[in-house]
Amino acid sequence: MRVNSNDPEKKEVVTRRAAVFGGGFGLLLAGVGARLFQLQVLDHEKYQRLAQENQFNTRIIAPLRGEIVDRFGKILASNRQNFRLLLMPDEAGDIEAALDRIRKFVVIPDDKHAKLLREIKRTQGYAPVEIVNNLGWDDFSKINYELPHLPGAHPEVSETRNYPLGNATAFMIGYVGAVTERDLEAPENENQQLLLRQPGFKVGRDGLERTYEKELRGVAGSMDVQVNAHGRVIEEIEDSIKQPTQGETLGLTIDADLQLAAMKALEGESASAVVIDIETGDILVLASTPAFDPNIFTKGIPTDLWRELNESPYKPLLNKPLGGVYPPGSTFKMITAIAAQRAGVDPSFSVHCNGKFWHGNRFFHCWKKEGHGRVDMKNAIKHSCDVFFYTMGTKLDIDQIAAVASELGLGEMFELGIPGMRNGIVPSRDWKRAHYAGTPENQIWFPGETLSVAIGQGATTATPLQLAVMTARIASGKEVRPRIVRFRGDLELPTPHAPHLDLNEEYLQIARAGMNAVVNEPGGTAVRSAFDNKEWKLAGKTGTAQVYRITDEERRRGLTKGEDLPWSRRDHALFVCFAPYEAPRYACAVVVEHGIGGAKYAGPKAKEIMTAVMTKDPARLKAMTPGALAQNASRAREG
Amino acid sequence: MASIILPGPRRGIQDQIARLHWPMIVMLTMIAGAGVVTLYSVGGGSWSPWAGTHALRFAFSTFVMIVMGLIGIRYWMALSYPIYFVALIALALVPLIGDVNMGARRWIDLGPMQFQPSELMKIGIVLALARYYHGLRAEQVSHILFLIPPAIMIAAPVGLVVLQPDLGTAIMIGATGAAIMVLAGLSWRLIFLGAAAAVGGAIAAFRFGVLHDYQLKRIFTFLDPDSDPLGAGYHLLQSKIGLGSGGLVGKGYMLGTQRELNFLPEMQTDFIFTIFGEEFGFVGCVGLLLLYFAVIMTGMNIALRARSHFARLAALGVCVTFALYVLINTGMVMGLAPVVGVPLPLVSYGGTVMLTIMAGFGIVMSAHMSRDADGTAL
């Protein structure tokens, strides 16, 4: 070994090889330098641009949704600040410990806790997760105070939709809900993808919120932000802010006070009420009970609540004034009376009622078994005598009745912008032909059917809104058209033109006189619905729509009264009215499902509602205009 | 102590210190200083968590290097096989008692500190092969029988490190070993045969699934970086953006946006050159590369001036290891080499690698101090 250790030949080889290595290293390093030159000098601009694209991102600033106000500017839908707490998992360190610290200040139920942990795992900690929302101000400020001790916690203020009247406006205004895949694909949302994908963004799901989505949504603003590799915002670039534009305010014809009064009058019933300003067609009240609270729906509808609402026999999800169709019963008798006059029957024509009427090969019964004796047209309305109107039914062709019914608004869809509206049925020869299109043998119209229609039974159906319109038209002689939106943003919508009906004023006057007698003359069917204030006069008509025919067998067992039947088999109770009788201004229709009798159950509710209407007399008050609303808003900002 | 230190006539400790290769120490300190400066920026303008620790570690490692340099080269020759075997046994023990970290088992926990046997092996393989060739005659180097021991000496640790799995370190150990064999005078015929065998082995490794998925993915990504811009190719793309956007003179110290915005993973270790390049530009990068080049040239110069064959080969081996680190890391961050997790020596954060490198330079320093000793006697 000693001999070889310093072998000069070995030294020579190593020196040569080391030179090769040194040279090779030099060359490779030069290669690295060349590559650096390419990246940093030649392609510098390209990478500069890529670095900037990395850094900057445009962030959408969601607009505030437009408010919805009643005719006097009272808020029906607005935006409320929602205090929520987000957690940035990658800033929090130990997630469990972070959640435990937060739990000292806010309640996180165990199942929610487990869900959060799963969500954080799924997002790998890069996305913020919502720990709680709708925090109270106390909790929110406590968290803000403790923030230095809560790493990763980010308190945030966002907006949620608020409906101060709760269930009272649920059906007309609807509610907002989370954006779905279908919303994203809808053609009208083509340029709105970024906005719709904002966390927590909501769109109108039902009612006016849905129909006026475009107007209420507003225009998104934007801001350039500097982001890091995980898309987290590092800095907001102040100069780049484009402020969002709040959605348009929707001014409704509704009177919030009267709406609440109507909801109260109908409480506990499955019922609906509509009040219309006869001169303008403004819908003042559009009430439906029972109703849901849209404030709960906005946060996402709990499954068990949804099931409960869906399965309830009181149909709380049905918009009854617009989507509920009922046989109008005796409230239809004004139409028959007008049609008879137009067909040449003199109003003084009288009929002797003995409780039943023979036609074809069977008896048609009057509601009063012992009969009304001799009645003329006005008294027939006053007493709601069926035999008189059966008689009219024999003198009239069905199409003559249908023409008047249509003239008065039955069977017509009034486009209010609220989904779920139905048009009901005005029976006529044409209708029957269309209805039985597949079975020609059923298309023939029988004279007996005209008798049923004459007292508002048979196939005839109408919505409470149509009944209110009918009443308004009888009262005014004009083609009153209902509306619910008064203005939209700065645009005041004109009052619909109401030309005179193609009906002789005298014919209508008999109907009105009859309705006055119903309430204000002794022996009328709804005398107990007369106003307590004797200066006002209500004119009305009761109606009872048969749901279930009591069999002869049941009659023999002594079951004659509706109260003895189970709820779902009881008759619907209806009442239509207008006031003041001398100078009609307000028309009202009330339907109480399975309410047994119009006089006993619907009339008093109509009286209660109309008393509230007459007391406030909203037509007399100056309604809110877009200009005044904007002034109030700017004054509120300055104040 | 004095008897160990003194290779020749008795000299005082101050004398010894003065004889150290100070230009080398200054250059190493400058490189480590670049590391501290960059780590300060990576830490968002803070000494913690990296820059301060890095400076302290470098101070400690420099102390280790000087102490090792003061030990005569003969002692290192005597210790070369023992060091190699300790490292080999420790490597064999890792699968049994090591800690799992990031899916790989590389560490042995020694209570207060962690010990990475593969790092010790980087020194061990250099010492052992230098010691082996020290004892061979020139004509024996390419003899087939004398090829077997070094082949086993290289294959054993490389195999164990691949199993951990740590491809980067395995390549480093294998390449260093092969380089020493070439330096020792292996015939060119054998060199080409060996290179062919290495390529064949690499292909076999692909075929028979020795490599883990992530290792394969890194290699494929290297071959076609645009195939997966948001997956494995993402880091490479972001690294190129960082370097390229730095331009000629850089964005300025502490002004790198790629760094600021966390677009790169492992900024303090594998991708630190990107951050350096983003903030100091082409000029800064070339300056740093020239420093590396100067260190290696100086180291090779020291090696070739040593009288002992062991000292020559050991010091050259250290230089080769150092050069490999520099080439693989810089090549990796700009897309010239696969991303295999090799740090930039003395700049990247990491205590074990720094200690290994400085210990290596301790051997170089010892070769310098003992340049007149021929290594024929202890």
CSV table of N, CA, C and O in Angstrom, one decimal, chain A residues 1-2 4-7 9-15 17-26 28-29 31-41 43-45 47-48 50-51 54-55 226-230 234, chain B residues 133-138 179 182-183 185-186 188 191 234 238 240-241 243-245 247-248 257-258 261-263 273 277 281-282 285 289 293 296-297 300 304 307-309 312 316 320 323 327 330 334 336 374 376:
chain,number,residue,atom,x,y,z
A,1,MET,N,0.8,-1.2,0.0
A,1,MET,CA,0.0,0.0,0.0
A,1,MET,C,0.9,1.2,0.0
A,1,MET,O,0.6,2.2,-0.7
A,2,ARG,N,1.8,1.2,0.8
A,2,ARG,CA,2.7,2.4,1.0
A,2,ARG,C,3.2,2.8,-0.4
A,2,ARG,O,3.3,3.9,-0.7
A,4,ASN,N,2.0,2.3,-3.3
A,4,ASN,CA,1.1,2.9,-4.3
A,4,ASN,C,0.5,4.2,-4.0
A,4,ASN,O,0.0,4.9,-4.9
A,5,SER,N,0.6,4.6,-2.7
A,5,SER,CA,-0.2,5.7,-2.3
A,5,SER,C,0.1,7.0,-3.0
A,5,SER,O,-0.8,7.8,-3.2
A,6,ASN,N,1.3,7.2,-3.3
A,6,ASN,CA,1.6,8.5,-3.9
A,6,ASN,C,2.2,8.3,-5.3
A,6,ASN,O,2.9,9.1,-5.8
A,7,ASP,N,1.7,7.3,-5.9
A,7,ASP,CA,2.0,7.0,-7.3
A,7,ASP,C,1.8,8.2,-8.2
A,7,ASP,O,0.6,8.7,-8.3
A,9,GLU,N,1.6,8.4,-11.3
A,9,GLU,CA,0.7,8.1,-12.4
A,9,GLU,C,-0.8,8.4,-11.9
A,9,GLU,O,-1.6,8.9,-12.7
A,10,LYS,N,-1.0,8.0,-10.7
A,10,LYS,CA,-2.4,8.2,-10.2
A,10,LYS,C,-2.7,9.7,-10.1
A,10,LYS,O,-3.8,10.1,-10.4
A,11,LYS,N,-1.7,10.5,-9.6
A,11,LYS,CA,-1.9,11.9,-9.5
A,11,LYS,C,-2.2,12.5,-10.9
A,11,LYS,O,-3.1,13.4,-11.0
A,12,GLU,N,-1.5,12.0,-11.9
A,12,GLU,CA,-1.7,12.6,-13.2
A,12,GLU,C,-3.1,12.3,-13.7
A,12,GLU,O,-3.8,13.2,-14.2
A,13,VAL,N,-3.6,11.0,-13.5
A,13,VAL,CA,-4.9,10.6,-14.0
A,13,VAL,C,-6.0,11.5,-13.3
A,13,VAL,O,-6.8,12.1,-13.9
A,14,VAL,N,-5.8,11.6,-12.0
A,14,VAL,CA,-6.8,12.4,-11.2
A,14,VAL,C,-6.8,13.9,-11.7
A,14,VAL,O,-7.9,14.5,-11.9
A,15,THR,N,-5.6,14.4,-12.0
A,15,THR,CA,-5.6,15.8,-12.4
A,15,THR,C,-6.3,16.0,-13.8
A,15,THR,O,-7.1,16.9,-14.0
A,17,ARG,N,-8.6,14.0,-15.0
A,17,ARG,CA,-10.0,13.8,-14.9
A,17,ARG,C,-10.7,15.0,-14.2
A,17,ARG,O,-11.8,15.4,-14.5
A,18,ALA,N,-10.0,15.5,-13.2
A,18,ALA,CA,-10.5,16.7,-12.5
A,18,ALA,C,-10.7,17.8,-13.4
A,18,ALA,O,-11.7,18.6,-13.4
A,19,ALA,N,-9.8,18.0,-14.4
A,19,ALA,CA,-9.9,19.0,-15.4
A,19,ALA,C,-11.2,18.8,-16.2
A,19,ALA,O,-12.0,19.8,-16.5
A,20,VAL,N,-11.4,17.5,-16.6
A,20,VAL,CA,-12.7,17.2,-17.3
A,20,VAL,C,-13.9,17.6,-16.5
A,20,VAL,O,-14.8,18.2,-17.0
A,21,PHE,N,-13.8,17.2,-15.2
A,21,PHE,CA,-15.0,17.5,-14.4
A,21,PHE,C,-15.2,19.0,-14.2
A,21,PHE,O,-16.3,19.5,-14.3
A,22,GLY,N,-14.1,19.7,-14.0
A,22,GLY,CA,-14.2,21.2,-13.9
A,22,GLY,C,-14.7,21.8,-15.1
A,22,GLY,O,-15.6,22.6,-15.0
A,23,GLY,N,-14.2,21.4,-16.3
A,23,GLY,CA,-14.7,21.9,-17.5
A,23,GLY,C,-16.2,21.6,-17.7
A,23,GLY,O,-17.0,22.4,-18.1
A,24,GLY,N,-16.5,20.3,-17.4
A,24,GLY,CA,-17.9,19.9,-17.6
A,24,GLY,C,-18.8,20.7,-16.7
A,24,GLY,O,-19.9,21.2,-17.1
A,25,PHE,N,-18.4,20.9,-15.4
A,25,PHE,CA,-19.2,21.7,-14.5
A,25,PHE,C,-19.4,23.1,-15.0
A,25,PHE,O,-20.5,23.7,-15.0
A,26,GLY,N,-18.3,23.7,-15.5
A,26,GLY,CA,-18.3,25.0,-16.1
A,26,GLY,C,-19.3,25.1,-17.2
A,26,GLY,O,-20.1,26.0,-17.3
A,28,LEU,N,-21.9,23.1,-17.9
A,28,LEU,CA,-23.3,22.9,-17.4
A,28,LEU,C,-23.8,24.2,-16.7
A,28,LEU,O,-24.9,24.6,-16.9
A,29,LEU,N,-22.9,24.8,-15.9
A,29,LEU,CA,-23.3,26.0,-15.2
A,29,LEU,C,-23.6,27.1,-16.2
A,29,LEU,O,-24.5,27.9,-16.1
A,31,GLY,N,-24.8,26.5,-19.1
A,31,GLY,CA,-26.1,26.1,-19.6
A,31,GLY,C,-27.2,26.7,-18.7
A,31,GLY,O,-28.2,27.2,-19.2
A,32,VAL,N,-27.0,26.5,-17.4
A,32,VAL,CA,-27.9,27.1,-16.4
A,32,VAL,C,-28.0,28.6,-16.6
A,32,VAL,O,-29.1,29.2,-16.7
A,33,GLY,N,-26.9,29.2,-16.8
A,33,GLY,CA,-26.9,30.7,-17.0
A,33,GLY,C,-27.6,31.1,-18.3
A,33,GLY,O,-28.4,32.0,-18.3
A,34,ALA,N,-27.5,30.3,-19.3
A,34,ALA,CA,-28.1,30.5,-20.6
A,34,ALA,C,-29.7,30.4,-20.4
A,34,ALA,O,-30.4,31.2,-20.9
A,35,ARG,N,-30.0,29.4,-19.7
A,35,ARG,CA,-31.5,29.2,-19.4
A,35,ARG,C,-32.0,30.4,-18.6
A,35,ARG,O,-33.1,30.9,-18.9
A,36,LEU,N,-31.2,30.8,-17.7
A,36,LEU,CA,-31.6,32.0,-16.9
A,36,LEU,C,-31.8,33.2,-17.8
A,36,LEU,O,-32.7,34.0,-17.6
A,37,PHE,N,-30.9,33.3,-18.7
A,37,PHE,CA,-30.9,34.5,-19.6
A,37,PHE,C,-32.2,34.4,-20.5
A,37,PHE,O,-32.9,35.4,-20.6
A,38,GLN,N,-32.5,33.2,-20.9
A,38,GLN,CA,-33.8,33.0,-21.7
A,38,GLN,C,-35.0,33.4,-20.9
A,38,GLN,O,-35.8,34.2,-21.3
A,39,LEU,N,-35.1,32.9,-19.6
A,39,LEU,CA,-36.2,33.2,-18.8
A,39,LEU,C,-36.3,34.6,-18.3
A,39,LEU,O,-37.3,35.3,-18.4
A,40,GLN,N,-35.2,35.1,-17.9
A,40,GLN,CA,-35.2,36.4,-17.2
A,40,GLN,C,-35.0,37.6,-18.1
A,40,GLN,O,-35.4,38.7,-17.8
A,41,VAL,N,-34.4,37.4,-19.3
A,41,VAL,CA,-34.1,38.5,-20.1
A,41,VAL,C,-35.0,38.4,-21.4
A,41,VAL,O,-35.8,39.3,-21.7
A,43,ASP,N,-37.5,36.2,-22.3
A,43,ASP,CA,-39.0,35.9,-22.1
A,43,ASP,C,-39.5,36.7,-20.9
A,43,ASP,O,-40.6,36.4,-20.4
A,44,HIS,N,-38.8,37.7,-20.5
A,44,HIS,CA,-39.2,38.4,-19.3
A,44,HIS,C,-40.6,38.9,-19.4
A,44,HIS,O,-41.4,38.8,-18.4
A,45,GLU,N,-41.0,39.5,-20.5
A,45,GLU,CA,-42.3,40.2,-20.6
A,45,GLU,C,-43.4,39.2,-20.5
A,45,GLU,O,-44.4,39.4,-19.8
A,47,TYR,N,-43.4,36.4,-18.8
A,47,TYR,CA,-43.6,35.9,-17.4
A,47,TYR,C,-44.0,37.1,-16.5
A,47,TYR,O,-44.7,36.8,-15.5
A,48,GLN,N,-43.6,38.3,-16.9
A,48,GLN,CA,-44.1,39.4,-16.2
A,48,GLN,C,-45.7,39.5,-16.2
A,48,GLN,O,-46.4,39.7,-15.2
A,50,LEU,N,-47.7,37.0,-16.9
A,50,LEU,CA,-48.2,35.8,-16.2
A,50,LEU,C,-48.3,36.1,-14.7
A,50,LEU,O,-49.2,35.7,-14.0
A,51,ALA,N,-47.2,36.7,-14.2
A,51,ALA,CA,-47.1,37.0,-12.8
A,51,ALA,C,-48.3,38.0,-12.4
A,51,ALA,O,-48.9,37.8,-11.3
A,54,ASN,N,-51.5,36.2,-12.3
A,54,ASN,CA,-51.6,35.4,-11.1
A,54,ASN,C,-52.1,36.3,-10.0
A,54,ASN,O,-52.9,35.8,-9.1
A,55,GLN,N,-51.7,37.5,-10.0
A,55,GLN,CA,-51.9,38.4,-8.8
A,55,GLN,C,-53.3,39.0,-8.7
A,55,GLN,O,-53.8,39.2,-7.7
A,226,GLN,N,-56.0,41.9,-5.2
A,226,GLN,CA,-54.8,41.1,-5.3
A,226,GLN,C,-55.0,39.8,-4.5
A,226,GLN,O,-55.5,39.9,-3.4
A,227,VAL,N,-54.7,38.7,-5.2
A,227,VAL,CA,-55.0,37.4,-4.5
A,227,VAL,C,-53.7,36.6,-4.4
A,227,VAL,O,-52.7,36.9,-5.1
A,228,ASN,N,-53.7,35.7,-3.4
A,228,ASN,CA,-52.5,34.8,-3.3
A,228,ASN,C,-52.8,33.5,-4.1
A,228,ASN,O,-53.8,33.4,-4.8
A,229,ALA,N,-51.9,32.5,-3.9
A,229,ALA,CA,-52.1,31.3,-4.7
A,229,ALA,C,-53.4,30.6,-4.4
A,229,ALA,O,-53.9,29.9,-5.3
A,230,HIS,N,-54.0,30.8,-3.3
A,230,HIS,CA,-55.2,30.1,-3.0
A,230,HIS,C,-56.4,30.9,-3.3
A,230,HIS,O,-57.5,30.6,-2.9
A,234,ILE,N,-55.6,39.5,-0.8
A,234,ILE,CA,-54.6,40.1,0.0
A,234,ILE,C,-54.8,41.6,0.2
A,234,ILE,O,-54.6,42.2,1.2
B,133,TYR,N,-9.5,3.8,-3.3
B,133,TYR,CA,-8.7,4.1,-4.4
B,133,TYR,C,-7.3,4.5,-4.0
B,133,TYR,O,-6.3,4.4,-4.7
B,134,HIS,N,-7.2,5.0,-2.7
B,134,HIS,CA,-5.9,5.4,-2.2
B,134,HIS,C,-5.0,4.2,-2.2
B,134,HIS,O,-3.8,4.3,-2.4
B,135,GLY,N,-5.6,3.0,-1.9
B,135,GLY,CA,-4.8,1.8,-1.8
B,135,GLY,C,-4.6,1.0,-3.1
B,135,GLY,O,-3.9,0.0,-3.1
B,136,LEU,N,-5.1,1.5,-4.2
B,136,LEU,CA,-5.0,0.8,-5.5
B,136,LEU,C,-3.9,1.4,-6.3
B,136,LEU,O,-3.6,2.6,-6.2
B,137,ARG,N,-3.2,0.5,-7.1
B,137,ARG,CA,-2.3,1.0,-8.1
B,137,ARG,C,-3.1,1.5,-9.3
B,137,ARG,O,-4.2,1.1,-9.5
B,138,ALA,N,-2.5,2.4,-10.1
B,138,ALA,CA,-3.2,3.0,-11.2
B,138,ALA,C,-3.8,1.9,-12.2
B,138,ALA,O,-4.9,2.0,-12.6
B,179,ALA,N,-18.8,9.4,-9.8
B,179,ALA,CA,-17.8,10.4,-10.1
B,179,ALA,C,-16.4,10.1,-9.5
B,179,ALA,O,-15.4,10.4,-10.2
B,182,VAL,N,-14.7,7.6,-11.6
B,182,VAL,CA,-14.2,8.2,-12.8
B,182,VAL,C,-13.0,9.0,-12.5
B,182,VAL,O,-12.0,8.9,-13.2
B,183,LEU,N,-13.0,9.8,-11.5
B,183,LEU,CA,-11.9,10.6,-11.1
B,183,LEU,C,-10.6,9.7,-10.8
B,183,LEU,O,-9.5,10.1,-11.1
B,185,GLY,N,-9.7,7.2,-12.2
B,185,GLY,CA,-9.1,6.8,-13.4
B,185,GLY,C,-9.7,5.6,-14.1
B,185,GLY,O,-9.0,4.9,-14.9
B,186,LEU,N,-10.9,5.4,-13.9
B,186,LEU,CA,-11.7,4.3,-14.5
B,186,LEU,C,-11.5,4.5,-16.1
B,186,LEU,O,-11.6,5.6,-16.6
B,188,TRP,N,-12.2,4.7,-20.0
B,188,TRP,CA,-13.4,5.3,-20.7
B,188,TRP,C,-14.3,4.3,-21.1
B,188,TRP,O,-15.5,4.5,-21.1
B,191,ILE,N,-16.4,3.4,-18.3
B,191,ILE,CA,-17.3,4.6,-18.0
B,191,ILE,C,-18.5,4.5,-18.9
B,191,ILE,O,-19.7,4.6,-18.5
B,234,TYR,N,-47.6,22.5,-12.0
B,234,TYR,CA,-48.0,23.8,-11.4
B,234,TYR,C,-46.8,24.5,-10.8
B,234,TYR,O,-46.5,25.7,-11.0
B,238,GLN,N,-45.1,28.0,-11.9
B,238,GLN,CA,-45.0,29.1,-11.0
B,238,GLN,C,-43.5,29.5,-10.8
B,238,GLN,O,-43.2,30.7,-10.6
B,240,LYS,N,-41.1,29.2,-12.9
B,240,LYS,CA,-40.6,29.9,-14.1
B,240,LYS,C,-41.1,31.3,-14.2
B,240,LYS,O,-40.4,32.3,-14.5
B,241,ILE,N,-42.4,31.4,-13.8
B,241,ILE,CA,-43.0,32.8,-13.7
B,241,ILE,C,-42.2,33.7,-12.7
B,241,ILE,O,-41.9,34.8,-13.0
B,243,LEU,N,-39.0,33.4,-11.7
B,243,LEU,CA,-37.7,33.8,-12.3
B,243,LEU,C,-37.9,34.8,-13.4
B,243,LEU,O,-37.2,35.8,-13.4
B,244,GLY,N,-38.8,34.4,-14.4
B,244,GLY,CA,-38.9,35.2,-15.6
B,244,GLY,C,-39.4,36.6,-15.3
B,244,GLY,O,-38.9,37.6,-15.8
B,245,SER,N,-40.3,36.7,-14.3
B,245,SER,CA,-40.8,38.1,-14.0
B,245,SER,C,-39.8,38.9,-13.3
B,245,SER,O,-39.9,40.1,-13.2
B,247,GLY,N,-36.8,39.4,-14.3
B,247,GLY,CA,-36.1,40.2,-15.3
B,247,GLY,C,-34.6,40.3,-15.0
B,247,GLY,O,-34.0,39.6,-14.3
B,248,LEU,N,-34.1,41.4,-15.6
B,248,LEU,CA,-32.6,41.6,-15.6
B,248,LEU,C,-32.1,41.9,-14.2
B,248,LEU,O,-31.1,41.3,-13.7
B,257,THR,N,-43.5,39.3,-6.0
B,257,THR,CA,-45.0,39.1,-5.8
B,257,THR,C,-45.3,37.6,-5.8
B,257,THR,O,-46.2,37.2,-5.1
B,258,GLN,N,-44.6,36.8,-6.5
B,258,GLN,CA,-44.8,35.3,-6.4
B,258,GLN,C,-44.5,34.8,-5.0
B,258,GLN,O,-45.2,34.0,-4.5
B,261,LEU,N,-47.2,36.3,-2.5
B,261,LEU,CA,-48.6,35.8,-2.7
B,261,LEU,C,-48.6,34.3,-2.6
B,261,LEU,O,-49.6,33.6,-2.9
B,262,ASN,N,-47.5,33.7,-2.1
B,262,ASN,CA,-47.5,32.3,-1.8
B,262,ASN,C,-47.8,31.4,-3.0
B,262,ASN,O,-48.4,30.4,-2.9
B,263,PHE,N,-47.3,31.8,-4.2
B,263,PHE,CA,-47.6,30.9,-5.3
B,263,PHE,C,-46.7,29.7,-5.4
B,263,PHE,O,-46.9,28.7,-6.1
B,273,PHE,N,-34.2,29.4,-5.0
B,273,PHE,CA,-33.5,30.1,-6.1
B,273,PHE,C,-34.5,30.9,-6.9
B,273,PHE,O,-34.1,32.0,-7.4
B,277,GLY,N,-34.1,34.8,-7.5
B,277,GLY,CA,-34.1,35.2,-8.9
B,277,GLY,C,-35.2,36.3,-9.2
B,277,GLY,O,-35.0,37.2,-9.9
B,281,GLY,N,-33.1,39.2,-9.8
B,281,GLY,CA,-32.9,39.2,-11.3
B,281,GLY,C,-31.8,38.4,-11.8
B,281,GLY,O,-31.1,37.7,-11.1
B,282,PHE,N,-31.6,38.6,-13.1
B,282,PHE,CA,-30.5,37.8,-13.8
B,282,PHE,C,-29.2,38.1,-13.3
B,282,PHE,O,-28.3,37.3,-13.1
B,285,CYS,N,-28.6,36.3,-10.0
B,285,CYS,CA,-28.5,34.9,-10.2
B,285,CYS,C,-27.1,34.5,-10.7
B,285,CYS,O,-26.5,33.6,-10.3
B,289,LEU,N,-24.3,32.2,-9.1
B,289,LEU,CA,-23.7,31.0,-9.8
B,289,LEU,C,-22.2,31.1,-9.9
B,289,LEU,O,-21.5,30.1,-9.7
B,293,PHE,N,-19.3,28.6,-8.6
B,293,PHE,CA,-18.3,28.2,-9.5
B,293,PHE,C,-16.9,28.4,-8.8
B,293,PHE,O,-16.0,27.5,-8.9
B,296,ILE,N,-16.2,25.9,-6.1
B,296,ILE,CA,-15.8,24.6,-6.6
B,296,ILE,C,-14.4,24.6,-7.2
B,296,ILE,O,-13.6,23.6,-7.0
B,297,MET,N,-14.1,25.6,-8.0
B,297,MET,CA,-12.8,25.7,-8.6
B,297,MET,C,-11.7,25.7,-7.5
B,297,MET,O,-10.7,25.1,-7.5
B,300,MET,N,-11.4,22.3,-5.9
B,300,MET,CA,-10.6,21.4,-6.8
B,300,MET,C,-9.1,21.7,-6.8
B,300,MET,O,-8.3,20.8,-6.8
B,304,LEU,N,-6.2,19.1,-5.8
B,304,LEU,CA,-5.1,18.7,-6.7
B,304,LEU,C,-3.7,19.1,-6.1
B,304,LEU,O,-2.7,18.5,-6.6
B,307,ARG,N,-0.9,16.1,-1.5
B,307,ARG,CA,0.1,15.1,-1.8
B,307,ARG,C,-0.6,13.7,-1.7
B,307,ARG,O,-0.2,12.8,-2.4
B,308,SER,N,-1.5,13.6,-0.8
B,308,SER,CA,-2.1,12.3,-0.5
B,308,SER,C,-3.2,12.1,-1.6
B,308,SER,O,-4.0,12.9,-1.8
B,309,HIS,N,-3.2,10.8,-2.1
B,309,HIS,CA,-4.3,10.5,-3.1
B,309,HIS,C,-5.6,10.5,-2.4
B,309,HIS,O,-6.6,10.9,-3.0
B,312,ARG,N,-6.8,14.0,-2.2
B,312,ARG,CA,-7.3,14.5,-3.5
B,312,ARG,C,-8.7,14.0,-3.8
B,312,ARG,O,-9.6,14.8,-4.2
B,316,LEU,N,-12.1,16.2,-3.9
B,316,LEU,CA,-12.8,16.2,-5.2
B,316,LEU,C,-14.2,15.7,-5.1
B,316,LEU,O,-15.2,16.3,-5.7
B,320,VAL,N,-17.6,17.5,-6.1
B,320,VAL,CA,-18.6,17.0,-7.0
B,320,VAL,C,-20.0,17.0,-6.4
B,320,VAL,O,-21.0,17.4,-7.0
B,323,ALA,N,-21.3,20.5,-6.4
B,323,ALA,CA,-21.6,20.9,-7.8
B,323,ALA,C,-22.9,20.3,-8.3
B,323,ALA,O,-23.8,20.9,-8.9
B,327,LEU,N,-26.2,22.2,-9.6
B,327,LEU,CA,-26.8,21.9,-10.9
B,327,LEU,C,-28.2,21.4,-10.9
B,327,LEU,O,-29.1,21.8,-11.6
B,330,THR,N,-30.7,24.2,-9.4
B,330,THR,CA,-31.0,25.3,-10.3
B,330,THR,C,-31.7,24.8,-11.6
B,330,THR,O,-32.6,25.4,-12.1
B,334,MET,N,-35.8,25.7,-13.0
B,334,MET,CA,-36.1,26.4,-14.2
B,334,MET,C,-36.4,25.4,-15.3
B,334,MET,O,-36.4,25.7,-16.5
B,336,LEU,N,-35.0,22.4,-16.2
B,336,LEU,CA,-34.0,21.6,-16.9
B,336,LEU,C,-33.8,20.3,-16.3
B,336,LEU,O,-33.1,19.4,-16.9
B,374,ASP,N,1.7,13.0,3.0
B,374,ASP,CA,1.4,12.1,1.8
B,374,ASP,C,0.5,11.0,2.2
B,374,ASP,O,0.1,10.2,1.4
B,376,THR,N,1.1,8.4,4.0
B,376,THR,CA,1.6,7.1,4.0
B,376,THR,C,1.7,6.6,5.4
B,376,THR,O,1.8,5.4,5.6
